[in-house]
Amino acid sequence: MIPAILSAVFVVYLYKTLNAENTPDTTSGKSGSTAESEQAIASRISDLQARVEQVASEVAKKGGKK
């Protein structure tokens, strides 16, 4: 009985914690850390796209052979 109660309390805690993190920001504008993280993600995606294009061109040069 006690483990079931503790499990229920833990689930409620996780639910409230996750919902608190997903609520929209009510302040005007984005925070500096959010803008920085978005910029870092965009930069990483650009780097990965360049790498994929480089690998694709190498594969095309070899004719798809291993």
PDB file of C-alpha atoms in Angstrom:
ATOM      1  CA  MET A   1       0.000   0.000   0.000  1.00  0.00           C
ATOM      2  CA  ILE A   2       2.772   2.443   0.888  1.00  0.00           C
ATOM      3  CA  PRO A   3       4.684   1.876  -2.404  1.00  0.00           C
ATOM      4  CA  ALA A   4       1.479   2.597  -4.351  1.00  0.00           C
ATOM      5  CA  ILE A   5       0.954   5.862  -2.481  1.00  0.00           C
ATOM      6  CA  LEU A   6       4.575   6.880  -2.968  1.00  0.00           C
ATOM      7  CA  SER A   7       4.330   6.051  -6.674  1.00  0.00           C
ATOM      8  CA  ALA A   8       1.203   8.168  -7.034  1.00  0.00           C
ATOM      9  CA  VAL A   9       2.830  11.097  -5.253  1.00  0.00           C
ATOM     10  CA  PHE A  10       5.896  10.775  -7.489  1.00  0.00           C
ATOM     11  CA  VAL A  11       3.746  10.751 -10.636  1.00  0.00           C
ATOM     12  CA  VAL A  12       1.910  13.882  -9.500  1.00  0.00           C
ATOM     13  CA  TYR A  13       5.244  15.559  -8.741  1.00  0.00           C
ATOM     14  CA  LEU A  14       6.596  14.694 -12.217  1.00  0.00           C
ATOM     15  CA  TYR A  15       3.383  15.881 -13.857  1.00  0.00           C
ATOM     16  CA  LYS A  16       3.500  19.257 -12.132  1.00  0.00           C
ATOM     17  CA  THR A  17       7.243  19.648 -12.775  1.00  0.00           C
ATOM     18  CA  LEU A  18       6.942  18.908 -16.481  1.00  0.00           C
ATOM     19  CA  ASN A  19       3.914  21.158 -16.909  1.00  0.00           C
ATOM     20  CA  ALA A  20       5.706  24.001 -15.150  1.00  0.00           C
ATOM     21  CA  GLU A  21       8.586  23.728 -17.629  1.00  0.00           C
ATOM     22  CA  ASN A  22       6.258  23.693 -20.660  1.00  0.00           C
ATOM     23  CA  THR A  23       4.225  26.771 -19.753  1.00  0.00           C
ATOM     24  CA  PRO A  24       4.747  29.692 -22.119  1.00  0.00           C
ATOM     25  CA  ASP A  25       6.800  32.613 -20.923  1.00  0.00           C
ATOM     26  CA  THR A  26       4.568  35.537 -20.016  1.00  0.00           C
ATOM     27  CA  THR A  27       7.343  38.130 -20.146  1.00  0.00           C
ATOM     28  CA  SER A  28       7.807  40.209 -23.252  1.00  0.00           C
ATOM     29  CA  GLY A  29      10.548  38.938 -25.525  1.00  0.00           C
ATOM     30  CA  LYS A  30      12.761  35.911 -25.187  1.00  0.00           C
ATOM     31  CA  SER A  31      15.270  35.444 -22.437  1.00  0.00           C
ATOM     32  CA  GLY A  32      18.942  35.620 -23.335  1.00  0.00           C
ATOM     33  CA  SER A  33      19.584  31.961 -22.633  1.00  0.00           C
ATOM     34  CA  THR A  34      16.677  30.887 -24.856  1.00  0.00           C
ATOM     35  CA  ALA A  35      17.913  32.999 -27.749  1.00  0.00           C
ATOM     36  CA  GLU A  36      21.446  31.697 -27.254  1.00  0.00           C
ATOM     37  CA  SER A  37      20.309  28.085 -27.195  1.00  0.00           C
ATOM     38  CA  GLU A  38      18.245  28.622 -30.346  1.00  0.00           C
ATOM     39  CA  GLN A  39      21.278  30.133 -32.037  1.00  0.00           C
ATOM     40  CA  ALA A  40      23.448  27.214 -30.921  1.00  0.00           C
ATOM     41  CA  ILE A  41      20.917  24.723 -32.279  1.00  0.00           C
ATOM     42  CA  ALA A  42      20.690  26.576 -35.593  1.00  0.00           C
ATOM     43  CA  SER A  43      24.470  26.635 -35.856  1.00  0.00           C
ATOM     44  CA  ARG A  44      24.701  22.907 -35.105  1.00  0.00           C
ATOM     45  CA  ILE A  45      22.057  22.126 -37.742  1.00  0.00           C
ATOM     46  CA  SER A  46      23.983  24.161 -40.331  1.00  0.00           C
ATOM     47  CA  ASP A  47      27.177  22.291 -39.463  1.00  0.00           C
ATOM     48  CA  LEU A  48      25.419  18.941 -39.766  1.00  0.00           C
ATOM     49  CA  GLN A  49      23.886  19.898 -43.119  1.00  0.00           C
ATOM     50  CA  ALA A  50      27.321  20.842 -44.443  1.00  0.00           C
ATOM     51  CA  ARG A  51      28.739  17.528 -43.225  1.00  0.00           C
ATOM     52  CA  VAL A  52      25.906  15.557 -44.842  1.00  0.00           C
ATOM     53  CA  GLU A  53      26.506  17.347 -48.139  1.00  0.00           C
ATOM     54  CA  GLN A  54      30.236  16.604 -47.904  1.00  0.00           C
ATOM     55  CA  VAL A  55      29.619  12.909 -47.237  1.00  0.00           C
ATOM     56  CA  ALA A  56      27.070  12.760 -50.065  1.00  0.00           C
ATOM     57  CA  SER A  57      29.575  14.243 -52.509  1.00  0.00           C
ATOM     58  CA  GLU A  58      32.250  11.762 -51.380  1.00  0.00           C
ATOM     59  CA  VAL A  59      29.839   8.880 -51.891  1.00  0.00           C
ATOM     60  CA  ALA A  60      28.893  10.216 -55.316  1.00  0.00           C
ATOM     61  CA  LYS A  61      32.570  10.427 -56.321  1.00  0.00           C
ATOM     62  CA  LYS A  62      33.132   6.798 -55.313  1.00  0.00           C
ATOM     63  CA  GLY A  63      29.997   5.738 -57.163  1.00  0.00           C
ATOM     64  CA  GLY A  64      28.329   4.421 -54.032  1.00  0.00           C
ATOM     65  CA  LYS A  65      30.922   1.660 -53.603  1.00  0.00           C
ATOM     66  CA  LYS A  66      32.344   0.750 -50.219  1.00  0.00           C
TER      67      LYS A  66
END
